[in-house]
């Protein structure tokens, strides 16, 4: 028998994939589906980036340097140094999206069977990268009651074993939108210093911090230069997810020379994405101001609307464009399928992502959903109304057992 | 101590990387260096592909489907079906270069520690992909005396163990330029059928077959539909290496659904490369005719020129744009470094790739080099003259012990 590999069979499916046929079914019935389940923004890519393609003056679309074109890395260095990263172009490897940077990080820091601690709920694709690299994710649980704040040091220290090699955070976070404070980051610094771990920080939502809060990178912390890896991507920053351009950034020279070998194996990151990405460095501040204002307005519509519905609790995210809410239901997977398969309100329904797929601990997050506020405010209002109506008629609605904490 | 991973330390460096500083040194001395060491063609990308970027009419550079845009896959299907692949868009996953397709193939077909048999010499980056996937390459040796023809069935069968899951070929081959005959491919078919193995065929140089020979894909063979995976790329076909667009193609449904999970983990192949790639499907036949004629002319200049030099033997490649030659020296790595560091002829020198890096068996290919005929004919003539002069003065020249076989 010709078998597929066991590891291939064990690769996780996307947690929302199962729901896609039901969404297609709802559309075939002529229903409007509000897609709050995905992180593909509807925000326009900066014109300066697309214009760079329109005036492309190359005869050959050649490989770039495996670490990315030096011109682009020099431009990126300026961008990062405005954020006080204090780096040089040699500290950057341009990657094929943030995804590749994460796989590089896992492969360079860990052997097969080693462990990385990640606060849960976390971006579900980390599970896939961990499988690809054959490392184990050890979750440390953050709770909706605490607004997904960083768990206490003691919770981390309970989990650290000989096999622990790294802590991975996403800041601001997908799926929670949580923005770590300086104190929380300093806590992480103390842990990685004490236990000699790598600190991998996925900062792809850096530009999206709200309410006057400032993003703090792990590169703004002193004393962990050798431990720190920033994973970045231009996908969300410039709403150009399809460019597939990210970055692996570290001041640890040995780590960089190791990551470069992985980069050389796949020859080059995408050249066209780099052309657009380099041009996007000239995006005016007004673009970010407008986009941020738009996301804040959407967030407010979403979070305020949700919290008005009896039995729903949604902490206010400090950044990114996601929110996790708990619903007065027991099984969000069933509820999300029911929304698409059986429910309609004025011929509309909504697609949400069940949050259990963002937890590594079995059983957690079962009554939670993730929503991406990547739709305009009117659509969000309609979506919230749908959800309100749905909960009134959902046959498996529970009495809300959740008591809101002070946060 | 904060260590990098053992597997990261074990990742192979590019076999030519060590020589790069010496090439830079030669350039700093004001010498002209003819770079025959790399596979970046100087051929222009089809205008139709670059024009598609110039008239791009998108506001957002979005993710595509994880398997690649359906429009592009439909276009690709037509391209492949003209070559009698007999496939549908569902049999294609668009990948980030051929590199990613190879990693998908290794991960889907093999577990950690499993074995893939590859005729050597082979594309050196296969070593990197094997390390990334933690599978072992078992080489079956083809020899320059036989013009790098496929080794006998008995040689393969000697190597097959319980851990053998696949055979990988590159056709036409990098580094040898060898084009497999129908009989050789049928031999491979018989082996994979009998021993229940996957057959992975890297066909990225398909368009470059010379002397009236026709490329035969493994998809043109009957009876191994479930076993067959074609790895493809548009990098060489349209001289657009920087687009980073390849393909993983199989009619094995279970394999495709497994590969799709890996594709979903990294979200999307590059959208901009797909736009250029889809447009490139309209490249007129005249482009390929001209490019092929150019490569044949270069090949003839190179191979005839090399074989005229005493002590050099270079079999005539049937495809691709590489040739492997044996030189009257003992250590090509030393010779290649000497060429860059100490030699000059009319203020010119050459950069070659030592072939030992393309063999998995230690000690093989030490007196061989790979040359890519990616330079124009005049440059190639100058490069050959340099090599001729160099061998006259190289202090470690050996008497040629090689007897040319009839091929």
mmCIF file of N, CA and C in Angstrom, chain A residues 1-9 11 13 17 40 42-45 50 53-54 56 58-63 96 106-108 110-112 123 125 129 132-135 196-198 226-227 236 239-242 244 258 261-262 264-268 270-272, chain B residues 1-9 11 13 17 40 42-45 50 53-54 56 58-63 96 106-108 110-112 123 125 129 132-135 196 198 226-227 236 239-244 258 261-262 264-268 270-272:
data_model
loop_
_atom_site.group_PDB
_atom_site.id
_atom_site.type_symbol
_atom_site.label_atom_id
_atom_site.label_comp_id
_atom_site.label_asym_id
_atom_site.label_seq_id
_atom_site.Cartn_x
_atom_site.Cartn_y
_atom_site.Cartn_z
ATOM 1 N N UNK A 1 0.840 -1.214 0.000
ATOM 2 C CA UNK A 1 0.000 0.000 0.000
ATOM 3 C C UNK A 1 0.867 1.253 0.000
ATOM 4 N N UNK A 2 0.491 2.167 -0.853
ATOM 5 C CA UNK A 2 1.197 3.436 -0.934
ATOM 6 C C UNK A 2 0.564 4.380 0.093
ATOM 7 N N UNK A 3 1.276 4.627 1.180
ATOM 8 C CA UNK A 3 0.701 5.442 2.251
ATOM 9 C C UNK A 3 1.208 6.871 2.195
ATOM 10 N N UNK A 4 0.408 7.779 2.697
ATOM 11 C CA UNK A 4 0.963 9.090 2.973
ATOM 12 C C UNK A 4 1.661 9.004 4.328
ATOM 13 N N UNK A 5 2.508 9.977 4.608
ATOM 14 C CA UNK A 5 3.283 9.929 5.847
ATOM 15 C C UNK A 5 2.381 10.134 7.056
ATOM 16 N N UNK A 6 2.823 9.578 8.173
ATOM 17 C CA UNK A 6 2.049 9.794 9.412
ATOM 18 C C UNK A 6 2.061 11.274 9.802
ATOM 19 N N UNK A 7 3.205 11.928 9.585
ATOM 20 C CA UNK A 7 3.248 13.341 9.976
ATOM 21 C C UNK A 7 2.347 14.180 9.075
ATOM 22 N N UNK A 8 2.227 13.770 7.813
ATOM 23 C CA UNK A 8 1.304 14.481 6.921
ATOM 24 C C UNK A 8 -0.131 14.307 7.395
ATOM 25 N N UNK A 9 -0.448 13.075 7.787
ATOM 26 C CA UNK A 9 -1.800 12.815 8.293
ATOM 27 C C UNK A 9 -2.067 13.621 9.559
ATOM 28 N N UNK A 11 -0.867 16.576 10.268
ATOM 29 C CA UNK A 11 -0.887 18.036 10.084
ATOM 30 C C UNK A 11 -2.296 18.544 10.368
ATOM 31 N N UNK A 13 -5.694 20.623 10.195
ATOM 32 C CA UNK A 13 -6.469 21.386 9.218
ATOM 33 C C UNK A 13 -6.753 22.754 9.802
ATOM 34 N N UNK A 17 -11.855 25.476 8.307
ATOM 35 C CA UNK A 17 -12.046 24.816 7.024
ATOM 36 C C UNK A 17 -13.336 23.998 6.968
ATOM 37 N N UNK A 40 -8.180 38.627 6.399
ATOM 38 C CA UNK A 40 -7.865 39.319 5.143
ATOM 39 C C UNK A 40 -8.557 40.678 5.179
ATOM 40 N N UNK A 42 -10.039 44.393 4.345
ATOM 41 C CA UNK A 42 -10.627 45.032 3.160
ATOM 42 C C UNK A 42 -9.973 46.396 2.905
ATOM 43 N N UNK A 43 -8.954 46.732 3.715
ATOM 44 C CA UNK A 43 -8.252 48.018 3.595
ATOM 45 C C UNK A 43 -7.417 48.009 2.312
ATOM 46 N N UNK A 44 -7.375 49.149 1.639
ATOM 47 C CA UNK A 44 -6.601 49.214 0.398
ATOM 48 C C UNK A 44 -5.098 49.202 0.675
ATOM 49 N N UNK A 45 -4.361 48.534 -0.187
ATOM 50 C CA UNK A 45 -2.899 48.585 -0.170
ATOM 51 C C UNK A 45 -2.474 50.014 -0.509
ATOM 52 N N UNK A 50 1.568 49.678 -5.059
ATOM 53 C CA UNK A 50 1.074 49.120 -6.326
ATOM 54 C C UNK A 50 1.663 49.900 -7.508
ATOM 55 N N UNK A 53 4.859 48.612 -8.981
ATOM 56 C CA UNK A 53 4.738 47.522 -9.954
ATOM 57 C C UNK A 53 4.379 48.083 -11.327
ATOM 58 N N UNK A 54 3.588 49.145 -11.320
ATOM 59 C CA UNK A 54 3.133 49.714 -12.600
ATOM 60 C C UNK A 54 4.287 50.336 -13.382
ATOM 61 N N UNK A 56 7.487 49.197 -13.143
ATOM 62 C CA UNK A 56 8.612 48.272 -13.004
ATOM 63 C C UNK A 56 9.498 48.370 -14.258
ATOM 64 N N UNK A 58 12.306 46.355 -15.106
ATOM 65 C CA UNK A 58 13.237 45.227 -15.180
ATOM 66 C C UNK A 58 12.925 44.371 -16.403
ATOM 67 N N UNK A 59 13.971 43.807 -16.973
ATOM 68 C CA UNK A 59 13.807 42.877 -18.094
ATOM 69 C C UNK A 59 13.691 41.443 -17.603
ATOM 70 N N UNK A 60 14.278 41.211 -16.432
ATOM 71 C CA UNK A 60 14.318 39.853 -15.885
ATOM 72 C C UNK A 60 13.869 39.908 -14.428
ATOM 73 N N UNK A 61 12.920 39.043 -14.083
ATOM 74 C CA UNK A 61 12.498 38.935 -12.681
ATOM 75 C C UNK A 61 13.444 37.920 -12.026
ATOM 76 N N UNK A 62 14.549 38.425 -11.524
ATOM 77 C CA UNK A 62 15.612 37.552 -11.024
ATOM 78 C C UNK A 62 15.429 37.220 -9.544
ATOM 79 N N UNK A 63 16.147 36.168 -9.124
ATOM 80 C CA UNK A 63 16.298 35.920 -7.697
ATOM 81 C C UNK A 63 16.834 37.181 -7.031
ATOM 82 N N UNK A 96 9.536 34.673 3.195
ATOM 83 C CA UNK A 96 8.293 34.518 2.455
ATOM 84 C C UNK A 96 7.143 34.541 3.459
ATOM 85 N N UNK A 106 11.724 28.326 14.593
ATOM 86 C CA UNK A 106 11.578 27.020 15.250
ATOM 87 C C UNK A 106 12.774 26.115 14.906
ATOM 88 N N UNK A 107 13.143 26.083 13.623
ATOM 89 C CA UNK A 107 14.217 25.176 13.210
ATOM 90 C C UNK A 107 15.578 25.577 13.780
ATOM 91 N N UNK A 108 15.802 26.878 13.895
ATOM 92 C CA UNK A 108 17.118 27.339 14.367
ATOM 93 C C UNK A 108 17.260 27.228 15.883
ATOM 94 N N UNK A 110 15.357 25.144 17.970
ATOM 95 C CA UNK A 110 14.905 23.910 18.600
ATOM 96 C C UNK A 110 15.200 22.689 17.767
ATOM 97 N N UNK A 111 15.512 21.606 18.452
ATOM 98 C CA UNK A 111 15.580 20.307 17.804
ATOM 99 C C UNK A 111 14.216 19.640 17.855
ATOM 100 N N UNK A 112 14.100 18.547 17.138
ATOM 101 C CA UNK A 112 12.865 17.776 17.146
ATOM 102 C C UNK A 112 12.538 17.378 18.587
ATOM 103 N N UNK A 123 -2.546 32.123 17.678
ATOM 104 C CA UNK A 123 -2.784 31.994 16.236
ATOM 105 C C UNK A 123 -2.706 30.519 15.843
ATOM 106 N N UNK A 125 -2.311 28.777 13.258
ATOM 107 C CA UNK A 125 -1.288 28.254 12.352
ATOM 108 C C UNK A 125 0.032 27.945 13.052
ATOM 109 N N UNK A 129 3.062 25.160 12.064
ATOM 110 C CA UNK A 129 4.510 25.386 12.024
ATOM 111 C C UNK A 129 5.227 24.462 13.015
ATOM 112 N N UNK A 132 5.403 21.098 11.408
ATOM 113 C CA UNK A 132 6.404 21.097 10.336
ATOM 114 C C UNK A 132 7.800 20.967 10.933
ATOM 115 N N UNK A 133 8.035 21.668 12.031
ATOM 116 C CA UNK A 133 9.352 21.648 12.660
ATOM 117 C C UNK A 133 9.489 20.539 13.697
ATOM 118 N N UNK A 134 8.401 19.818 13.916
ATOM 119 C CA UNK A 134 8.408 18.712 14.885
ATOM 120 C C UNK A 134 8.841 19.174 16.278
ATOM 121 N N UNK A 135 8.285 20.308 16.712
ATOM 122 C CA UNK A 135 8.491 20.755 18.090
ATOM 123 C C UNK A 135 7.126 20.775 18.786
ATOM 124 N N UNK A 196 17.515 31.079 30.210
ATOM 125 C CA UNK A 196 18.302 30.931 28.998
ATOM 126 C C UNK A 196 17.464 30.426 27.820
ATOM 127 N N UNK A 197 16.410 31.139 27.541
ATOM 128 C CA UNK A 197 15.501 30.751 26.460
ATOM 129 C C UNK A 197 15.529 31.803 25.353
ATOM 130 N N UNK A 198 15.114 31.388 24.180
ATOM 131 C CA UNK A 198 14.855 32.364 23.132
ATOM 132 C C UNK A 198 13.490 32.997 23.371
ATOM 133 N N UNK A 226 20.760 38.633 22.564
ATOM 134 C CA UNK A 226 21.084 37.318 21.995
ATOM 135 C C UNK A 226 19.873 36.388 21.977
ATOM 136 N N UNK A 227 18.921 36.654 22.881
ATOM 137 C CA UNK A 227 17.746 35.773 23.014
ATOM 138 C C UNK A 227 16.621 36.123 22.045
ATOM 139 N N UNK A 236 -0.162 42.688 6.976
ATOM 140 C CA UNK A 236 -1.221 43.444 7.628
ATOM 141 C C UNK A 236 -0.871 44.927 7.637
ATOM 142 N N UNK A 239 -1.731 46.020 4.307
ATOM 143 C CA UNK A 239 -2.812 45.272 3.674
ATOM 144 C C UNK A 239 -2.342 44.689 2.349
ATOM 145 N N UNK A 240 -1.219 43.986 2.396
ATOM 146 C CA UNK A 240 -0.753 43.300 1.189
ATOM 147 C C UNK A 240 -0.322 41.869 1.534
ATOM 148 N N UNK A 241 -1.312 41.138 2.034
ATOM 149 C CA UNK A 241 -1.092 39.750 2.458
ATOM 150 C C UNK A 241 -0.518 38.895 1.333
ATOM 151 N N UNK A 242 -0.913 39.214 0.095
ATOM 152 C CA UNK A 242 -0.499 38.382 -1.037
ATOM 153 C C UNK A 242 0.931 38.618 -1.490
ATOM 154 N N UNK A 244 3.479 38.180 0.269
ATOM 155 C CA UNK A 244 4.250 37.122 0.951
ATOM 156 C C UNK A 244 5.661 37.606 1.290
ATOM 157 N N UNK A 258 22.743 30.729 10.840
ATOM 158 C CA UNK A 258 21.997 29.469 10.715
ATOM 159 C C UNK A 258 20.723 29.682 9.896
ATOM 160 N N UNK A 261 21.206 29.778 6.202
ATOM 161 C CA UNK A 261 21.321 28.499 5.487
ATOM 162 C C UNK A 261 19.935 27.994 5.073
ATOM 163 N N UNK A 262 18.957 28.166 5.949
ATOM 164 C CA UNK A 262 17.587 27.804 5.561
ATOM 165 C C UNK A 262 17.107 28.700 4.421
ATOM 166 N N UNK A 264 18.984 30.113 2.161
ATOM 167 C CA UNK A 264 19.672 29.734 0.924
ATOM 168 C C UNK A 264 19.048 28.490 0.302
ATOM 169 N N UNK A 265 18.564 27.594 1.147
ATOM 170 C CA UNK A 265 17.969 26.356 0.616
ATOM 171 C C UNK A 265 16.800 26.677 -0.305
ATOM 172 N N UNK A 266 16.051 27.740 0.015
ATOM 173 C CA UNK A 266 14.901 28.080 -0.855
ATOM 174 C C UNK A 266 15.232 29.257 -1.761
ATOM 175 N N UNK A 267 16.499 29.580 -1.845
ATOM 176 C CA UNK A 267 17.073 30.501 -2.832
ATOM 177 C C UNK A 267 16.795 31.970 -2.596
ATOM 178 N N UNK A 268 15.513 32.369 -2.586
ATOM 179 C CA UNK A 268 15.199 33.800 -2.597
ATOM 180 C C UNK A 268 13.773 34.017 -2.120
ATOM 181 N N UNK A 270 10.257 36.288 -2.461
ATOM 182 C CA UNK A 270 9.662 36.787 -3.708
ATOM 183 C C UNK A 270 10.191 38.181 -4.090
ATOM 184 N N UNK A 271 10.685 38.301 -5.307
ATOM 185 C CA UNK A 271 11.257 39.559 -5.781
ATOM 186 C C UNK A 271 10.180 40.621 -5.990
ATOM 187 N N UNK A 272 9.038 40.229 -6.563
ATOM 188 C CA UNK A 272 7.990 41.222 -6.840
ATOM 189 C C UNK A 272 7.423 41.780 -5.544
ATOM 190 N N UNK B 1 24.002 28.345 28.550
ATOM 191 C CA UNK B 1 24.393 28.799 27.200
ATOM 192 C C UNK B 1 23.201 28.720 26.247
ATOM 193 N N UNK B 2 23.039 29.772 25.491
ATOM 194 C CA UNK B 2 21.963 29.814 24.504
ATOM 195 C C UNK B 2 22.490 29.209 23.213
ATOM 196 N N UNK B 3 22.061 27.991 22.917
ATOM 197 C CA UNK B 3 22.594 27.302 21.739
ATOM 198 C C UNK B 3 21.656 27.408 20.549
ATOM 199 N N UNK B 4 22.236 27.327 19.355
ATOM 200 C CA UNK B 4 21.371 27.098 18.213
ATOM 201 C C UNK B 4 21.122 25.600 18.139
ATOM 202 N N UNK B 5 20.107 25.212 17.393
ATOM 203 C CA UNK B 5 19.734 23.805 17.341
ATOM 204 C C UNK B 5 20.813 22.997 16.620
ATOM 205 N N UNK B 6 20.880 21.716 16.976
ATOM 206 C CA UNK B 6 21.828 20.829 16.266
ATOM 207 C C UNK B 6 21.441 20.695 14.801
ATOM 208 N N UNK B 7 20.123 20.649 14.553
ATOM 209 C CA UNK B 7 19.737 20.487 13.149
ATOM 210 C C UNK B 7 20.057 21.735 12.341
ATOM 211 N N UNK B 8 19.972 22.903 13.009
ATOM 212 C CA UNK B 8 20.361 24.135 12.320
ATOM 213 C C UNK B 8 21.847 24.124 12.002
ATOM 214 N N UNK B 9 22.636 23.656 12.963
ATOM 215 C CA UNK B 9 24.083 23.575 12.728
ATOM 216 C C UNK B 9 24.392 22.599 11.602
ATOM 217 N N UNK B 11 22.540 22.014 8.976
ATOM 218 C CA UNK B 11 22.037 22.418 7.648
ATOM 219 C C UNK B 11 23.231 22.682 6.735
ATOM 220 N N UNK B 13 25.620 24.255 3.976
ATOM 221 C CA UNK B 13 25.822 25.534 3.294
ATOM 222 C C UNK B 13 25.789 25.281 1.797
ATOM 223 N N UNK B 17 29.185 28.740 -1.698
ATOM 224 C CA UNK B 17 29.230 29.893 -0.822
ATOM 225 C C UNK B 17 30.648 30.237 -0.359
ATOM 226 N N UNK B 40 21.142 31.381 -12.581
ATOM 227 C CA UNK B 40 20.302 32.559 -12.839
ATOM 228 C C UNK B 40 20.504 32.965 -14.298
ATOM 229 N N UNK B 42 20.453 34.788 -17.952
ATOM 230 C CA UNK B 42 20.456 36.179 -18.417
ATOM 231 C C UNK B 42 19.368 36.409 -19.457
ATOM 232 N N UNK B 43 18.548 35.391 -19.698
ATOM 233 C CA UNK B 43 17.465 35.469 -20.696
ATOM 234 C C UNK B 43 16.371 36.393 -20.163
ATOM 235 N N UNK B 44 15.797 37.191 -21.046
ATOM 236 C CA UNK B 44 14.733 38.098 -20.610
ATOM 237 C C UNK B 44 13.444 37.350 -20.271
ATOM 238 N N UNK B 45 12.755 37.837 -19.251
ATOM 239 C CA UNK B 45 11.415 37.354 -18.923
ATOM 240 C C UNK B 45 10.479 37.757 -20.074
ATOM 241 N N UNK B 50 5.713 40.662 -17.607
ATOM 242 C CA UNK B 50 6.011 41.915 -16.903
ATOM 243 C C UNK B 50 4.916 42.947 -17.194
ATOM 244 N N UNK B 53 2.033 43.118 -14.813
ATOM 245 C CA UNK B 53 2.246 43.891 -13.585
ATOM 246 C C UNK B 53 2.037 45.377 -13.868
ATOM 247 N N UNK B 54 2.436 45.782 -15.065
ATOM 248 C CA UNK B 54 2.331 47.209 -15.400
ATOM 249 C C UNK B 54 0.880 47.668 -15.492
ATOM 250 N N UNK B 56 -1.614 46.249 -13.676
ATOM 251 C CA UNK B 56 -2.310 45.623 -12.540
ATOM 252 C C UNK B 56 -3.466 46.526 -12.097
ATOM 253 N N UNK B 58 -5.598 46.109 -9.273
ATOM 254 C CA UNK B 58 -6.113 45.698 -7.962
ATOM 255 C C UNK B 58 -5.872 46.815 -6.944
ATOM 256 N N UNK B 59 -6.790 46.925 -6.018
ATOM 257 C CA UNK B 59 -6.640 47.878 -4.915
ATOM 258 C C UNK B 59 -5.942 47.237 -3.723
ATOM 259 N N UNK B 60 -6.099 45.925 -3.622
ATOM 260 C CA UNK B 60 -5.558 45.192 -2.475
ATOM 261 C C UNK B 60 -4.792 43.988 -3.000
ATOM 262 N N UNK B 61 -3.559 43.827 -2.526
ATOM 263 C CA UNK B 61 -2.776 42.630 -2.876
ATOM 264 C C UNK B 61 -3.139 41.571 -1.843
ATOM 265 N N UNK B 62 -4.191 40.817 -2.160
ATOM 266 C CA UNK B 62 -4.750 39.875 -1.188
ATOM 267 C C UNK B 62 -4.083 38.501 -1.273
ATOM 268 N N UNK B 63 -4.295 37.703 -0.212
ATOM 269 C CA UNK B 63 -3.988 36.282 -0.289
ATOM 270 C C UNK B 63 -4.705 35.688 -1.494
ATOM 271 N N UNK B 96 5.408 28.096 -3.532
ATOM 272 C CA UNK B 96 6.403 29.167 -3.529
ATOM 273 C C UNK B 96 7.702 28.598 -4.101
ATOM 274 N N UNK B 106 8.420 15.774 0.208
ATOM 275 C CA UNK B 106 9.139 15.002 1.236
ATOM 276 C C UNK B 106 8.254 14.799 2.469
ATOM 277 N N UNK B 107 7.590 15.873 2.910
ATOM 278 C CA UNK B 107 6.793 15.778 4.134
ATOM 279 C C UNK B 107 5.575 14.871 3.965
ATOM 280 N N UNK B 108 4.987 14.887 2.791
ATOM 281 C CA UNK B 108 3.763 14.096 2.581
ATOM 282 C C UNK B 108 4.057 12.621 2.350
ATOM 283 N N UNK B 110 6.995 10.958 3.296
ATOM 284 C CA UNK B 110 7.976 10.322 4.179
ATOM 285 C C UNK B 110 7.865 10.816 5.603
ATOM 286 N N UNK B 111 8.124 9.906 6.537
ATOM 287 C CA UNK B 111 8.303 10.299 7.924
ATOM 288 C C UNK B 111 9.770 10.595 8.189
ATOM 289 N N UNK B 112 10.040 11.131 9.358
ATOM 290 C CA UNK B 112 11.413 11.393 9.751
ATOM 291 C C UNK B 112 12.215 10.088 9.691
ATOM 292 N N UNK B 123 21.009 18.052 -7.782
ATOM 293 C CA UNK B 123 20.883 19.456 -7.365
ATOM 294 C C UNK B 123 21.191 19.561 -5.860
ATOM 295 N N UNK B 125 20.710 21.588 -3.521
ATOM 296 C CA UNK B 125 19.713 22.024 -2.545
ATOM 297 C C UNK B 125 18.791 20.894 -2.078
ATOM 298 N N UNK B 129 16.665 20.419 1.541
ATOM 299 C CA UNK B 129 15.261 20.034 1.719
ATOM 300 C C UNK B 129 15.159 18.741 2.527
ATOM 301 N N UNK B 132 15.659 19.667 6.113
ATOM 302 C CA UNK B 132 14.468 20.344 6.628
ATOM 303 C C UNK B 132 13.390 19.311 6.966
ATOM 304 N N UNK B 133 13.239 18.308 6.107
ATOM 305 C CA UNK B 133 12.203 17.298 6.315
ATOM 306 C C UNK B 133 12.706 16.123 7.141
ATOM 307 N N UNK B 134 13.993 16.144 7.480
ATOM 308 C CA UNK B 134 14.583 15.064 8.273
ATOM 309 C C UNK B 134 14.399 13.699 7.614
ATOM 310 N N UNK B 135 14.656 13.657 6.309
ATOM 311 C CA UNK B 135 14.681 12.374 5.595
ATOM 312 C C UNK B 135 16.103 12.163 5.066
ATOM 313 N N UNK B 196 6.328 -0.270 -4.664
ATOM 314 C CA UNK B 196 5.335 0.584 -4.024
ATOM 315 C C UNK B 196 5.953 1.882 -3.480
ATOM 316 N N UNK B 198 6.834 6.206 -4.105
ATOM 317 C CA UNK B 198 6.490 7.422 -4.842
ATOM 318 C C UNK B 198 7.598 7.728 -5.844
ATOM 319 N N UNK B 226 -1.024 6.992 -9.042
ATOM 320 C CA UNK B 226 -1.057 7.218 -7.597
ATOM 321 C C UNK B 226 0.346 7.483 -7.037
ATOM 322 N N UNK B 227 1.353 7.006 -7.735
ATOM 323 C CA UNK B 227 2.728 7.111 -7.244
ATOM 324 C C UNK B 227 3.399 8.430 -7.622
ATOM 325 N N UNK B 236 12.667 28.913 -14.449
ATOM 326 C CA UNK B 236 13.564 28.755 -15.595
ATOM 327 C C UNK B 236 12.770 28.859 -16.891
ATOM 328 N N UNK B 239 12.326 32.416 -17.317
ATOM 329 C CA UNK B 239 13.387 33.235 -16.743
ATOM 330 C C UNK B 239 12.805 34.241 -15.749
ATOM 331 N N UNK B 240 12.021 33.724 -14.821
ATOM 332 C CA UNK B 240 11.490 34.592 -13.768
ATOM 333 C C UNK B 240 11.656 33.907 -12.407
ATOM 334 N N UNK B 241 12.923 33.662 -12.097
ATOM 335 C CA UNK B 241 13.271 32.973 -10.849
ATOM 336 C C UNK B 241 12.726 33.706 -9.625
ATOM 337 N N UNK B 242 12.669 35.049 -9.722
ATOM 338 C CA UNK B 242 12.259 35.840 -8.572
ATOM 339 C C UNK B 242 10.762 35.843 -8.306
ATOM 340 N N UNK B 243 9.978 35.289 -9.241
ATOM 341 C CA UNK B 243 8.525 35.237 -9.014
ATOM 342 C C UNK B 243 8.201 34.285 -7.866
ATOM 343 N N UNK B 244 9.071 33.286 -7.673
ATOM 344 C CA UNK B 244 8.875 32.241 -6.650
ATOM 345 C C UNK B 244 7.519 31.559 -6.819
ATOM 346 N N UNK B 258 -3.368 16.112 1.734
ATOM 347 C CA UNK B 258 -2.315 16.278 2.743
ATOM 348 C C UNK B 258 -1.438 17.484 2.412
ATOM 349 N N UNK B 261 -2.871 20.787 3.339
ATOM 350 C CA UNK B 261 -2.744 21.218 4.741
ATOM 351 C C UNK B 261 -1.430 21.975 4.957
ATOM 352 N N UNK B 262 -0.364 21.492 4.330
ATOM 353 C CA UNK B 262 0.903 22.239 4.409
ATOM 354 C C UNK B 262 0.753 23.607 3.722
ATOM 355 N N UNK B 264 -1.994 25.325 3.433
ATOM 356 C CA UNK B 264 -2.823 26.200 4.271
ATOM 357 C C UNK B 264 -2.022 26.791 5.426
ATOM 358 N N UNK B 265 -1.074 26.026 5.932
ATOM 359 C CA UNK B 265 -0.279 26.518 7.062
ATOM 360 C C UNK B 265 0.446 27.810 6.684
ATOM 361 N N UNK B 266 0.876 27.919 5.422
ATOM 362 C CA UNK B 266 1.586 29.140 5.001
ATOM 363 C C UNK B 266 0.656 30.070 4.209
ATOM 364 N N UNK B 267 -0.626 29.794 4.264
ATOM 365 C CA UNK B 267 -1.697 30.675 3.806
ATOM 366 C C UNK B 267 -1.838 30.779 2.293
ATOM 367 N N UNK B 268 -0.800 31.231 1.587
ATOM 368 C CA UNK B 268 -0.982 31.564 0.170
ATOM 369 C C UNK B 268 0.370 31.592 -0.524
ATOM 370 N N UNK B 270 2.758 33.399 -3.476
ATOM 371 C CA UNK B 270 2.813 34.830 -3.791
ATOM 372 C C UNK B 270 1.786 35.226 -4.873
ATOM 373 N N UNK B 271 0.990 36.220 -4.552
ATOM 374 C CA UNK B 271 -0.066 36.674 -5.469
ATOM 375 C C UNK B 271 0.528 37.374 -6.688
ATOM 376 N N UNK B 272 1.534 38.219 -6.476
ATOM 377 C CA UNK B 272 2.100 38.969 -7.600
ATOM 378 C C UNK B 272 2.778 38.023 -8.590
#
